[in-house]
Amino acid sequence: MDSDSEAITGASCVAHRHVATFIYLRDGGSTRMVSVDPGDLHTALEHDRQTSDSVMASRSE
């Protein structure tokens, strides 16, 4: 995953703002970079974490 930011000009200190988030998708022998919404990515990663935690808990029973 990569993210892009840009400097905020005119600020009294060094500041940046988030511009874009990218993920890399592999399909066979090719890879492509796709822009994703950071909120959607966070939601998907949280869902995966909860699913993984649930699977691990059921295996330990």
PDB file of C-alpha atoms in Angstrom:
ATOM      1  CA  MET A   1       0.000   0.000   0.000  1.00  0.00           C
ATOM      2  CA  ASP A   2       1.204   3.500  -0.794  1.00  0.00           C
ATOM      3  CA  SER A   3      -0.178   6.893  -0.004  1.00  0.00           C
ATOM      4  CA  ASP A   4       0.444  10.264  -1.555  1.00  0.00           C
ATOM      5  CA  SER A   5       0.550  13.605   0.206  1.00  0.00           C
ATOM      6  CA  GLU A   6       1.255  17.173  -0.740  1.00  0.00           C
ATOM      7  CA  ALA A   7       2.748  20.096   1.130  1.00  0.00           C
ATOM      8  CA  ILE A   8       0.351  22.736   2.409  1.00  0.00           C
ATOM      9  CA  THR A   9       1.795  26.055   1.337  1.00  0.00           C
ATOM     10  CA  GLY A  10       1.466  29.139   3.447  1.00  0.00           C
ATOM     11  CA  ALA A  11       1.435  27.240   6.738  1.00  0.00           C
ATOM     12  CA  SER A  12       3.615  28.562   9.549  1.00  0.00           C
ATOM     13  CA  CYS A  13       5.070  25.059   9.989  1.00  0.00           C
ATOM     14  CA  VAL A  14       5.724  22.098   7.743  1.00  0.00           C
ATOM     15  CA  ALA A  15       2.393  20.456   7.000  1.00  0.00           C
ATOM     16  CA  HIS A  16       1.099  17.860   4.560  1.00  0.00           C
ATOM     17  CA  ARG A  17      -2.325  16.601   3.674  1.00  0.00           C
ATOM     18  CA  HIS A  18      -3.309  13.141   2.510  1.00  0.00           C
ATOM     19  CA  VAL A  19      -4.165  13.102  -1.182  1.00  0.00           C
ATOM     20  CA  ALA A  20      -4.579   9.451  -2.181  1.00  0.00           C
ATOM     21  CA  THR A  21      -4.153   5.842  -1.067  1.00  0.00           C
ATOM     22  CA  PHE A  22      -3.123   3.103  -3.481  1.00  0.00           C
ATOM     23  CA  ILE A  23      -2.951  -0.685  -3.304  1.00  0.00           C
ATOM     24  CA  TYR A  24      -1.187  -3.042  -5.675  1.00  0.00           C
ATOM     25  CA  LEU A  25      -3.196  -5.900  -7.181  1.00  0.00           C
ATOM     26  CA  ARG A  26      -1.496  -8.906  -8.721  1.00  0.00           C
ATOM     27  CA  ASP A  27      -3.229 -10.848 -11.455  1.00  0.00           C
ATOM     28  CA  GLY A  28      -1.155 -13.663 -12.845  1.00  0.00           C
ATOM     29  CA  GLY A  29       2.080 -12.109 -14.040  1.00  0.00           C
ATOM     30  CA  SER A  30       0.945  -8.496 -13.963  1.00  0.00           C
ATOM     31  CA  THR A  31       0.558  -5.969 -11.169  1.00  0.00           C
ATOM     32  CA  ARG A  32      -1.561  -2.838 -11.252  1.00  0.00           C
ATOM     33  CA  MET A  33      -1.883   0.079  -8.867  1.00  0.00           C
ATOM     34  CA  VAL A  34      -5.443   1.020  -7.871  1.00  0.00           C
ATOM     35  CA  SER A  35      -6.588   4.092  -5.965  1.00  0.00           C
ATOM     36  CA  VAL A  36      -8.796   3.251  -2.946  1.00  0.00           C
ATOM     37  CA  ASP A  37     -10.766   5.256  -0.427  1.00  0.00           C
ATOM     38  CA  PRO A  38      -8.816   5.178   2.879  1.00  0.00           C
ATOM     39  CA  GLY A  39     -12.027   4.691   4.881  1.00  0.00           C
ATOM     40  CA  ASP A  40     -13.057   1.716   2.742  1.00  0.00           C
ATOM     41  CA  LEU A  41      -9.577   0.225   3.109  1.00  0.00           C
ATOM     42  CA  HIS A  42      -9.695   0.641   6.899  1.00  0.00           C
ATOM     43  CA  THR A  43     -13.130  -1.032   7.026  1.00  0.00           C
ATOM     44  CA  ALA A  44     -11.950  -3.958   4.883  1.00  0.00           C
ATOM     45  CA  LEU A  45      -8.784  -4.459   6.954  1.00  0.00           C
ATOM     46  CA  GLU A  46     -10.794  -4.357  10.198  1.00  0.00           C
ATOM     47  CA  HIS A  47     -13.258  -6.919   8.791  1.00  0.00           C
ATOM     48  CA  ASP A  48     -10.351  -9.189   7.791  1.00  0.00           C
ATOM     49  CA  ARG A  49      -8.811  -8.836  11.260  1.00  0.00           C
ATOM     50  CA  GLN A  50     -12.072  -9.744  12.977  1.00  0.00           C
ATOM     51  CA  THR A  51     -12.604 -12.705  10.649  1.00  0.00           C
ATOM     52  CA  SER A  52      -9.051 -13.920  11.274  1.00  0.00           C
ATOM     53  CA  ASP A  53      -9.464 -13.541  15.047  1.00  0.00           C
ATOM     54  CA  SER A  54     -12.720 -15.518  14.885  1.00  0.00           C
ATOM     55  CA  VAL A  55     -11.138 -18.329  12.853  1.00  0.00           C
ATOM     56  CA  MET A  56      -8.155 -18.550  15.196  1.00  0.00           C
ATOM     57  CA  ALA A  57     -10.442 -18.650  18.254  1.00  0.00           C
ATOM     58  CA  SER A  58     -12.538 -21.472  16.796  1.00  0.00           C
ATOM     59  CA  ARG A  59      -9.399 -23.497  16.013  1.00  0.00           C
ATOM     60  CA  SER A  60      -8.166 -23.238  19.599  1.00  0.00           C
ATOM     61  CA  GLU A  61     -11.380 -24.680  21.063  1.00  0.00           C
TER      62      GLU A  61
END
